[in-house]
mmCIF file of C-alpha atoms in Angstrom:
data_model
loop_
_atom_site.group_PDB
_atom_site.id
_atom_site.type_symbol
_atom_site.label_atom_id
_atom_site.label_comp_id
_atom_site.label_asym_id
_atom_site.label_seq_id
_atom_site.Cartn_x
_atom_site.Cartn_y
_atom_site.Cartn_z
ATOM 1 C CA MET A 407 -0.165 32.717 -28.638
ATOM 2 C CA LYS A 408 1.892 34.425 -31.360
ATOM 3 C CA HIS A 409 1.186 31.592 -33.763
ATOM 4 C CA PHE A 410 -2.536 31.813 -33.076
ATOM 5 C CA MET A 411 -2.643 35.617 -33.537
ATOM 6 C CA ALA A 412 -0.802 35.300 -36.831
ATOM 7 C CA LEU A 413 -3.299 32.650 -37.991
ATOM 8 C CA TYR A 414 -6.258 34.678 -36.777
ATOM 9 C CA PHE A 415 -5.334 37.934 -38.510
ATOM 10 C CA ARG A 416 -4.356 36.048 -41.654
ATOM 11 C CA GLN A 417 -7.767 34.363 -41.663
ATOM 12 C CA GLN A 418 -9.601 37.642 -40.950
ATOM 13 C CA LYS A 419 -7.521 39.707 -43.386
ATOM 14 C CA LYS A 420 -10.275 40.093 -45.993
ATOM 15 C CA ARG A 421 -12.863 41.088 -43.406
ATOM 16 C CA ASN A 422 -10.538 43.612 -41.792
ATOM 17 C CA LEU A 423 -9.577 45.077 -45.170
ATOM 18 C CA LEU A 424 -13.253 45.353 -46.102
ATOM 19 C CA LEU A 425 -14.006 47.102 -42.802
ATOM 20 C CA LEU A 426 -11.111 49.494 -43.375
ATOM 21 C CA LEU A 427 -12.374 50.232 -46.903
ATOM 22 C CA PHE A 428 -15.852 51.079 -45.599
ATOM 23 C CA CYS A 429 -14.300 53.362 -42.981
ATOM 24 C CA VAL A 430 -12.291 55.192 -45.662
ATOM 25 C CA LEU A 431 -15.353 55.563 -47.901
ATOM 26 C CA PHE A 432 -17.505 56.929 -45.092
ATOM 27 C CA GLY A 433 -14.681 59.231 -44.060
ATOM 28 C CA LEU A 434 -14.413 60.628 -47.599
ATOM 29 C CA ILE A 435 -18.182 61.122 -47.776
ATOM 30 C CA PHE A 436 -18.169 63.004 -44.466
ATOM 31 C CA LEU A 437 -15.265 65.175 -45.687
ATOM 32 C CA LEU A 438 -16.989 65.931 -49.012
ATOM 33 C CA TYR A 439 -20.059 67.124 -47.153
ATOM 34 C CA GLN A 440 -17.770 69.258 -44.945
ATOM 35 C CA LEU A 441 -19.185 67.884 -41.708
ATOM 36 C CA PRO A 442 -17.631 68.972 -38.376
ATOM 37 C CA PRO A 443 -14.664 66.843 -37.194
ATOM 38 C CA ALA A 444 -16.602 65.809 -34.064
ATOM 39 C CA ALA A 445 -19.334 64.301 -36.226
ATOM 40 C CA LEU A 446 -16.633 62.239 -37.954
ATOM 41 C CA LEU A 447 -14.535 61.373 -34.870
ATOM 42 C CA TYR A 448 -17.272 60.147 -32.503
ATOM 43 C CA PRO A 449 -18.769 57.549 -34.892
ATOM 44 C CA PHE A 450 -15.304 56.243 -35.709
ATOM 45 C CA LEU A 451 -14.390 55.911 -32.009
ATOM 46 C CA LEU A 452 -17.685 54.142 -31.269
ATOM 47 C CA LEU A 453 -17.159 51.838 -34.226
ATOM 48 C CA ALA A 454 -13.587 51.100 -33.112
ATOM 49 C CA LEU A 455 -14.754 50.299 -29.557
ATOM 50 C CA VAL A 456 -17.438 47.885 -30.793
ATOM 51 C CA TRP A 457 -14.944 46.288 -33.166
ATOM 52 C CA LEU A 458 -12.381 45.829 -30.383
ATOM 53 C CA VAL A 459 -14.932 44.227 -28.022
ATOM 54 C CA PHE A 460 -16.212 41.922 -30.733
ATOM 55 C CA THR A 461 -12.686 40.998 -31.846
ATOM 56 C CA ALA A 462 -11.517 40.349 -28.264
ATOM 57 C CA ALA A 463 -14.456 38.016 -27.623
ATOM 58 C CA GLU A 464 -13.845 36.241 -30.914
ATOM 59 C CA ILE A 465 -10.110 35.883 -30.201
ATOM 60 C CA ARG A 466 -10.829 34.479 -26.737
ATOM 61 C CA GLY A 467 -13.195 31.801 -28.043
ATOM 62 C CA GLY A 468 -10.976 31.066 -31.021
ATOM 63 C CA TYR A 469 -7.901 30.638 -28.844
ATOM 64 C CA LYS A 470 -9.692 28.045 -26.676
ATOM 65 C CA ARG A 471 -10.537 26.027 -29.776
ATOM 66 C CA TYR A 472 -7.006 26.530 -31.070
ATOM 67 C CA ALA A 473 -5.485 25.209 -27.805
ATOM 68 C CA LEU A 474 -7.733 22.144 -27.915
ATOM 69 C CA MET A 475 -6.816 21.483 -31.538
ATOM 70 C CA ARG A 476 -3.111 21.797 -30.734
ATOM 71 C CA ARG A 477 -3.431 19.359 -27.822
ATOM 72 C CA ALA A 478 -5.320 16.902 -30.006
ATOM 73 C CA ALA A 479 -2.701 17.225 -32.754
ATOM 74 C CA GLU A 480 0.140 16.696 -30.264
ATOM 75 C CA THR A 481 -1.615 13.645 -28.831
ATOM 76 C CA LEU A 482 -2.056 12.156 -32.289
ATOM 77 C CA GLU A 483 1.552 12.921 -33.190
ATOM 78 C CA GLU A 484 2.941 11.366 -29.999
ATOM 79 C CA GLU A 485 0.879 8.199 -30.453
ATOM 80 C CA LYS A 486 1.155 7.863 -34.212
ATOM 81 C CA GLY A 487 0.707 4.248 -35.274
ATOM 82 C CA GLU A 488 -1.406 3.331 -32.233
ATOM 83 C CA ARG A 489 -5.142 2.685 -32.449
ATOM 84 C CA GLU A 490 -5.899 4.176 -29.074
ATOM 85 C CA ILE A 491 -5.658 7.838 -28.113
ATOM 86 C CA ARG A 492 -5.443 8.575 -24.420
ATOM 87 C CA ASP A 493 -6.991 12.046 -24.152
ATOM 88 C CA TRP A 494 -10.377 11.478 -25.814
ATOM 89 C CA ASP A 495 -11.879 14.229 -23.658
ATOM 90 C CA ILE A 496 -10.166 16.728 -25.952
ATOM 91 C CA LEU A 497 -12.064 15.462 -28.991
ATOM 92 C CA GLN A 498 -15.311 15.295 -27.042
ATOM 93 C CA GLU A 499 -14.915 18.916 -25.930
ATOM 94 C CA LEU A 500 -14.099 19.968 -29.487
ATOM 95 C CA LEU A 501 -17.255 18.250 -30.701
ATOM 96 C CA GLU A 502 -19.388 20.046 -28.121
ATOM 97 C CA GLN A 503 -17.911 23.393 -29.107
ATOM 98 C CA GLN A 504 -18.296 22.804 -32.830
ATOM 99 C CA GLU A 505 -21.971 21.882 -32.379
ATOM 100 C CA ARG A 506 -22.629 25.548 -31.599
ATOM 101 C CA GLU A 507 -21.095 26.690 -34.883
ATOM 102 C CA GLU A 508 -22.997 26.853 -38.159
ATOM 103 C CA SER A 509 -20.264 27.198 -40.806
ATOM 104 C CA TRP A 510 -19.664 24.370 -43.268
ATOM 105 C CA GLU A 511 -16.110 23.940 -41.900
ATOM 106 C CA CYS A 512 -17.450 23.348 -38.379
ATOM 107 C CA GLY A 513 -19.959 20.861 -39.743
ATOM 108 C CA PHE A 514 -17.156 19.041 -41.515
ATOM 109 C CA TYR A 515 -15.030 18.911 -38.357
ATOM 110 C CA ARG A 516 -18.070 17.835 -36.339
ATOM 111 C CA ASP A 517 -18.725 14.908 -38.652
ATOM 112 C CA MET A 518 -15.070 13.815 -38.533
ATOM 113 C CA ILE A 519 -14.904 13.940 -34.741
ATOM 114 C CA SER A 520 -18.227 12.156 -34.360
ATOM 115 C CA GLU A 521 -17.075 9.357 -36.651
ATOM 116 C CA LEU A 522 -13.795 9.070 -34.771
ATOM 117 C CA LEU A 523 -15.610 8.842 -31.435
ATOM 118 C CA ARG A 524 -17.995 6.195 -32.812
ATOM 119 C CA GLU A 525 -15.013 4.182 -34.060
ATOM 120 C CA ARG A 526 -13.388 4.479 -30.675
ATOM 121 C CA ARG A 527 -16.525 3.215 -28.887
ATOM 122 C CA ARG A 528 -16.735 0.299 -31.312
ATOM 123 C CA TRP A 529 -13.144 -0.722 -30.673
ATOM 124 C CA LEU A 530 -13.585 -0.316 -26.928
ATOM 125 C CA ASP A 531 -16.569 -2.668 -27.024
ATOM 126 C CA ILE A 532 -14.597 -5.218 -29.072
ATOM 127 C CA THR A 533 -11.567 -4.987 -26.774
ATOM 128 C CA LYS A 534 -13.707 -5.267 -23.650
ATOM 129 C CA ALA A 535 -15.474 -8.356 -25.042
ATOM 130 C CA ARG A 536 -12.139 -9.996 -25.886
ATOM 131 C CA GLU A 537 -10.717 -9.227 -22.453
ATOM 132 C CA GLN A 538 -13.826 -10.603 -20.784
ATOM 133 C CA ASP A 539 -13.606 -13.799 -22.850
ATOM 134 C CA MET A 540 -9.969 -14.211 -21.808
ATOM 135 C CA VAL A 541 -10.768 -13.595 -18.129
ATOM 136 C CA ASP A 542 -13.661 -16.065 -18.253
ATOM 137 C CA TYR A 543 -11.513 -18.717 -19.926
ATOM 138 C CA TYR A 544 -8.598 -18.482 -17.518
ATOM 139 C CA THR A 545 -10.899 -18.223 -14.511
ATOM 140 C CA THR A 546 -12.576 -21.450 -15.601
ATOM 141 C CA TRP A 547 -9.177 -23.017 -16.234
ATOM 142 C CA VAL A 548 -7.933 -22.078 -12.766
ATOM 143 C CA HIS A 549 -10.944 -23.666 -11.092
ATOM 144 C CA GLN A 550 -10.667 -26.786 -13.257
ATOM 145 C CA ILE A 551 -6.941 -27.257 -12.635
ATOM 146 C CA LYS A 552 -7.515 -27.154 -8.871
ATOM 147 C CA THR A 553 -9.399 -30.456 -9.070
ATOM 148 C CA PRO A 554 -6.412 -32.574 -10.244
ATOM 149 C CA ILE A 555 -4.163 -30.656 -7.850
ATOM 150 C CA SER A 556 -6.389 -31.652 -4.924
ATOM 151 C CA ALA A 557 -6.470 -35.250 -6.183
ATOM 152 C CA MET A 558 -2.668 -35.390 -6.375
ATOM 153 C CA ARG A 559 -2.392 -33.893 -2.898
ATOM 154 C CA LEU A 560 -4.697 -36.610 -1.466
ATOM 155 C CA ALA A 561 -2.684 -39.306 -3.244
ATOM 156 C CA LEU A 562 0.594 -37.988 -1.812
ATOM 157 C CA ARG A 563 -0.807 -37.947 1.726
ATOM 158 C CA GLN A 564 -1.236 -41.711 1.613
ATOM 159 C CA GLU A 565 2.512 -42.183 1.906
ATOM 160 C CA ASP A 566 5.027 -40.387 4.068
ATOM 161 C CA THR A 567 8.384 -40.581 2.292
ATOM 162 C CA GLU A 568 11.035 -38.073 1.384
ATOM 163 C CA ASN A 569 9.971 -38.320 -2.240
ATOM 164 C CA SER A 570 6.280 -37.668 -1.443
ATOM 165 C CA ARG A 571 7.181 -34.698 0.755
ATOM 166 C CA SER A 572 9.333 -33.274 -2.032
ATOM 167 C CA LEU A 573 6.545 -33.761 -4.562
ATOM 168 C CA GLY A 574 4.118 -32.175 -2.113
ATOM 169 C CA GLY A 575 6.322 -29.076 -1.982
ATOM 170 C CA GLU A 576 6.424 -28.843 -5.765
ATOM 171 C CA LEU A 577 2.663 -29.331 -5.901
ATOM 172 C CA GLN A 578 2.277 -26.468 -3.465
ATOM 173 C CA ARG A 579 4.323 -24.258 -5.778
ATOM 174 C CA ILE A 580 2.032 -25.199 -8.675
ATOM 175 C CA GLU A 581 -0.978 -24.276 -6.578
ATOM 176 C CA GLN A 582 0.643 -20.975 -5.675
ATOM 177 C CA TYR A 583 1.256 -20.161 -9.343
ATOM 178 C CA VAL A 584 -2.367 -21.010 -10.141
ATOM 179 C CA ASP A 585 -3.550 -18.661 -7.390
ATOM 180 C CA MET A 586 -1.208 -16.016 -8.785
ATOM 181 C CA VAL A 587 -2.875 -16.323 -12.205
ATOM 182 C CA LEU A 588 -6.318 -15.898 -10.663
ATOM 183 C CA THR A 589 -5.145 -12.910 -8.609
ATOM 184 C CA TYR A 590 -3.612 -11.303 -11.690
ATOM 185 C CA LEU A 591 -6.853 -11.707 -13.623
ATOM 186 C CA ARG A 592 -8.958 -10.282 -10.804
ATOM 187 C CA LEU A 593 -6.728 -7.249 -10.415
ATOM 188 C CA GLY A 594 -6.828 -6.538 -14.142
ATOM 189 C CA SER A 595 -10.554 -7.061 -14.599
ATOM 190 C CA GLY A 596 -11.534 -3.957 -12.615
ATOM 191 C CA GLU A 597 -13.965 -6.010 -10.535
ATOM 192 C CA THR A 598 -13.324 -6.126 -6.806
ATOM 193 C CA ASP A 599 -14.597 -8.387 -4.075
ATOM 194 C CA TYR A 600 -12.945 -6.660 -1.140
ATOM 195 C CA VAL A 601 -14.537 -7.247 2.246
ATOM 196 C CA PHE A 602 -12.973 -5.024 4.905
ATOM 197 C CA THR A 603 -13.274 -6.303 8.447
ATOM 198 C CA HIS A 604 -11.205 -6.269 11.593
ATOM 199 C CA VAL A 605 -8.998 -9.332 11.084
ATOM 200 C CA ASN A 606 -7.074 -11.110 13.823
ATOM 201 C CA LEU A 607 -3.556 -10.772 12.464
ATOM 202 C CA ASP A 608 -2.172 -13.696 14.487
ATOM 203 C CA ARG A 609 -4.802 -16.073 13.151
ATOM 204 C CA LEU A 610 -4.070 -15.005 9.590
ATOM 205 C CA LEU A 611 -0.326 -15.433 10.089
ATOM 206 C CA ARG A 612 -0.708 -18.883 11.649
ATOM 207 C CA GLU A 613 -2.760 -20.081 8.689
ATOM 208 C CA CYS A 614 -0.139 -18.778 6.265
ATOM 209 C CA ILE A 615 2.702 -20.356 8.234
ATOM 210 C CA LYS A 616 0.860 -23.673 8.400
ATOM 211 C CA LYS A 617 0.819 -23.864 4.593
ATOM 212 C CA TYR A 618 4.623 -23.625 4.517
ATOM 213 C CA ALA A 619 5.375 -25.714 7.616
ATOM 214 C CA GLY A 620 6.557 -28.650 5.493
ATOM 215 C CA GLN A 621 9.069 -26.490 3.634
ATOM 216 C CA PHE A 622 10.447 -25.102 6.912
ATOM 217 C CA ILE A 623 11.010 -28.661 8.118
ATOM 218 C CA ARG A 624 12.566 -29.957 4.886
ATOM 219 C CA ARG A 625 14.897 -26.980 4.578
ATOM 220 C CA HIS A 626 15.822 -27.097 8.290
ATOM 221 C CA LEU A 627 14.979 -23.424 8.683
ATOM 222 C CA THR A 628 14.110 -21.811 11.991
ATOM 223 C CA LEU A 629 10.885 -19.836 12.297
ATOM 224 C CA ASP A 630 10.964 -16.969 14.781
ATOM 225 C CA TYR A 631 7.345 -15.904 15.132
ATOM 226 C CA GLN A 632 6.403 -13.232 17.639
ATOM 227 C CA GLU A 633 2.708 -12.817 18.310
ATOM 228 C CA THR A 634 1.296 -9.437 17.336
ATOM 229 C CA ASP A 635 -1.811 -9.411 19.572
ATOM 230 C CA CYS A 636 -3.714 -7.020 17.342
ATOM 231 C CA LEU A 637 -6.583 -6.623 14.915
ATOM 232 C CA VAL A 638 -6.158 -4.901 11.588
ATOM 233 C CA LEU A 639 -8.756 -3.408 9.263
ATOM 234 C CA THR A 640 -8.184 -5.163 5.939
ATOM 235 C CA ASP A 641 -9.426 -7.806 3.525
ATOM 236 C CA GLU A 642 -8.323 -11.163 4.946
ATOM 237 C CA LYS A 643 -8.118 -13.061 1.651
ATOM 238 C CA TRP A 644 -6.058 -10.464 -0.196
ATOM 239 C CA LEU A 645 -3.738 -9.751 2.736
ATOM 240 C CA ALA A 646 -3.166 -13.504 3.159
ATOM 241 C CA PHE A 647 -2.054 -13.679 -0.482
ATOM 242 C CA VAL A 648 0.521 -10.940 0.164
ATOM 243 C CA VAL A 649 1.871 -12.630 3.298
ATOM 244 C CA GLU A 650 2.057 -16.027 1.581
ATOM 245 C CA GLN A 651 3.905 -14.549 -1.381
ATOM 246 C CA VAL A 652 6.467 -12.848 0.865
ATOM 247 C CA LEU A 653 6.907 -16.051 2.899
ATOM 248 C CA SER A 654 7.349 -18.042 -0.316
ATOM 249 C CA ASN A 655 10.099 -15.691 -1.489
ATOM 250 C CA ALA A 656 11.795 -15.871 1.916
ATOM 251 C CA LEU A 657 11.832 -19.689 1.752
ATOM 252 C CA LYS A 658 12.927 -19.747 -1.879
ATOM 253 C CA TYR A 659 16.018 -17.607 -1.345
ATOM 254 C CA THR A 660 17.031 -18.775 2.155
ATOM 255 C CA GLN A 661 19.246 -21.838 2.159
ATOM 256 C CA ALA A 662 20.131 -21.748 5.860
ATOM 257 C CA GLY A 663 19.262 -19.700 8.906
ATOM 258 C CA SER A 664 15.841 -18.413 9.868
ATOM 259 C CA VAL A 665 12.733 -16.459 8.934
ATOM 260 C CA SER A 666 11.389 -13.970 11.481
ATOM 261 C CA ILE A 667 7.864 -12.571 11.649
ATOM 262 C CA TYR A 668 7.118 -9.725 14.044
ATOM 263 C CA LEU A 669 5.279 -6.423 14.353
ATOM 264 C CA GLU A 670 7.001 -3.043 14.451
ATOM 265 C CA PRO A 671 5.094 -0.281 16.262
ATOM 266 C CA PRO A 672 2.628 1.020 15.544
ATOM 267 C CA CYS A 673 1.349 -1.369 12.872
ATOM 268 C CA THR A 674 4.024 -2.604 10.444
ATOM 269 C CA LEU A 675 4.302 -6.342 9.815
ATOM 270 C CA CYS A 676 7.895 -7.410 9.197
ATOM 271 C CA ILE A 677 9.035 -10.641 7.538
ATOM 272 C CA ARG A 678 12.819 -10.969 7.719
ATOM 273 C CA ASP A 679 14.993 -13.764 6.356
ATOM 274 C CA THR A 680 18.693 -14.605 6.378
ATOM 275 C CA GLY A 681 18.829 -15.494 2.700
ATOM 276 C CA ILE A 682 20.968 -14.365 -0.208
ATOM 277 C CA GLY A 683 19.536 -10.846 -0.175
ATOM 278 C CA ILE A 684 18.928 -8.486 -3.064
ATOM 279 C CA ALA A 685 21.558 -6.620 -5.068
ATOM 280 C CA PRO A 686 21.524 -2.827 -4.474
ATOM 281 C CA GLU A 687 20.833 -2.110 -8.153
ATOM 282 C CA ASP A 688 17.822 -4.450 -8.131
ATOM 283 C CA LEU A 689 16.207 -3.261 -4.890
ATOM 284 C CA PRO A 690 14.440 -0.134 -6.288
ATOM 285 C CA ARG A 691 12.758 -2.223 -9.030
ATOM 286 C CA ILE A 692 11.681 -5.438 -7.314
ATOM 287 C CA PHE A 693 8.019 -4.340 -7.254
ATOM 288 C CA GLU A 694 7.936 -3.643 -10.989
ATOM 289 C CA LYS A 695 5.951 -5.936 -13.249
ATOM 290 C CA GLY A 696 8.066 -8.715 -14.752
ATOM 291 C CA TYR A 697 11.315 -7.582 -13.103
ATOM 292 C CA THR A 698 13.293 -10.527 -11.722
ATOM 293 C CA GLY A 699 16.706 -9.052 -11.019
ATOM 294 C CA TYR A 700 19.955 -10.957 -10.599
ATOM 295 C CA ASN A 701 18.470 -13.551 -8.234
ATOM 296 C CA GLY A 702 15.586 -14.283 -10.573
ATOM 297 C CA ARG A 703 17.832 -14.639 -13.598
ATOM 298 C CA SER A 704 20.120 -17.050 -11.771
ATOM 299 C CA ASP A 705 17.190 -19.018 -10.353
ATOM 300 C CA LYS A 706 15.521 -19.365 -13.816
ATOM 301 C CA LYS A 707 12.122 -19.889 -12.125
ATOM 302 C CA ALA A 708 11.131 -16.376 -11.096
ATOM 303 C CA THR A 709 8.247 -14.747 -12.959
ATOM 304 C CA GLY A 710 8.611 -11.193 -11.690
ATOM 305 C CA LEU A 711 4.885 -11.085 -10.851
ATOM 306 C CA GLY A 712 4.784 -12.035 -7.161
ATOM 307 C CA LEU A 713 5.989 -8.781 -5.611
ATOM 308 C CA TYR A 714 4.289 -6.774 -8.349
ATOM 309 C CA LEU A 715 0.949 -8.298 -7.334
ATOM 310 C CA CYS A 716 1.772 -7.650 -3.680
ATOM 311 C CA ARG A 717 2.317 -3.961 -4.410
ATOM 312 C CA GLN A 718 -0.908 -3.725 -6.421
ATOM 313 C CA ILE A 719 -2.935 -5.443 -3.687
ATOM 314 C CA CYS A 720 -1.419 -3.292 -0.934
ATOM 315 C CA ASP A 721 -2.237 -0.150 -2.889
ATOM 316 C CA ARG A 722 -5.860 -1.249 -3.190
ATOM 317 C CA LEU A 723 -6.041 -2.132 0.505
ATOM 318 C CA ARG A 724 -4.437 1.214 1.425
ATOM 319 C CA HIS A 725 -1.456 -0.626 2.880
ATOM 320 C CA THR A 726 2.202 -0.086 2.061
ATOM 321 C CA ILE A 727 4.939 -2.571 1.240
ATOM 322 C CA THR A 728 8.680 -1.894 1.202
ATOM 323 C CA ALA A 729 11.841 -3.976 1.318
ATOM 324 C CA ASP A 730 15.277 -3.516 2.856
ATOM 325 C CA SER A 731 18.070 -5.838 1.853
ATOM 326 C CA ALA A 732 21.778 -6.307 1.357
ATOM 327 C CA ALA A 733 23.405 -8.950 -0.803
ATOM 328 C CA GLY A 734 24.330 -11.957 1.326
ATOM 329 C CA GLU A 735 22.693 -10.546 4.473
ATOM 330 C CA GLY A 736 19.015 -11.309 3.945
ATOM 331 C CA THR A 737 15.888 -9.299 3.250
ATOM 332 C CA CYS A 738 13.249 -7.611 5.388
ATOM 333 C CA VAL A 739 9.845 -6.900 3.836
ATOM 334 C CA ARG A 740 7.661 -4.446 5.726
ATOM 335 C CA ILE A 741 3.901 -4.332 5.217
ATOM 336 C CA GLY A 742 2.383 -1.163 6.639
ATOM 337 C CA LEU A 743 -1.128 -2.059 7.775
ATOM 338 C CA GLY A 744 -2.298 1.473 8.461
ATOM 339 C CA ARG A 745 -3.327 2.942 11.779
ATOM 340 C CA GLU A 746 -6.591 1.057 12.128
ATOM 341 C CA VAL A 747 -5.126 -1.327 14.705
ATOM 342 C CA LEU A 748 -6.796 -2.439 17.912
ATOM 343 C CA GLU A 749 -5.135 -4.199 20.801
ATOM 344 C CA THR A 750 -6.750 -7.568 21.582
ATOM 345 C CA GLU A 751 -7.760 -8.382 25.098
#
């Protein structure tokens, strides 16, 4: 505020000096004509009151514009070197305020801001078109790559050997990565195809488990599945992706032991494994984008996207996802499905 007042009075110095000069001249004229003091005092008090009201209103409006300009300057300074400015509402508000002013300076500022906003819209259109082209390309690629994957899966089913089962597991991982790409693109595109219905949780879990039945058998892992007997309000396709991703991680990092699936009251789905666990320093960051942690770095195959996508999907479905773990003791992932749960008959 001090900086603004100093700028304001410095800018209005000539006007204030001119007003003071007129007051002195009129005061001298009144004195020369030997008018009563009341005739001199009352006009000066009235003039001072009008001046104070006018100045206060002008300071109030000027300070609002000053605050906006300072915020815009700070935004530009913080993001120097970047093409995009986050708080464009500041510039838009400045433009709307300057449109009410008639001075040549305001017209100059108005033209600059208008040009900047037009440039921003142009770049937004270009960026949006490029992003849409990329989404369209990879979406097409995902659907095309599924055709040879299905062909290879049919070819492997014609023989039942250890080698074919191993290749089938690797093919399933490829298919999972392809689905992950498509999920990533859909989440980033801003377009949603959520269909919320009451989903039979047991049916969803059985379908997810069936996809990984071969890996349970090959790894000699025990599955402890406890029926939930409930319905949950969610999107079946997106929730299935989350469950499959958590199951995939449990299988990937469990060399021996078991994987347990059960429901904690009132409506929290738990998937617990007896795997290698997660280091304490990695646990707070496992849902961050691209973070792999010690296990991922040693495995050399982790992308750091699986749990990140799970967190993003759960946020959109209004579910929660957390993990408890200790190194060497396994991991428990809890998916909070909200309170929209109905007991099945």
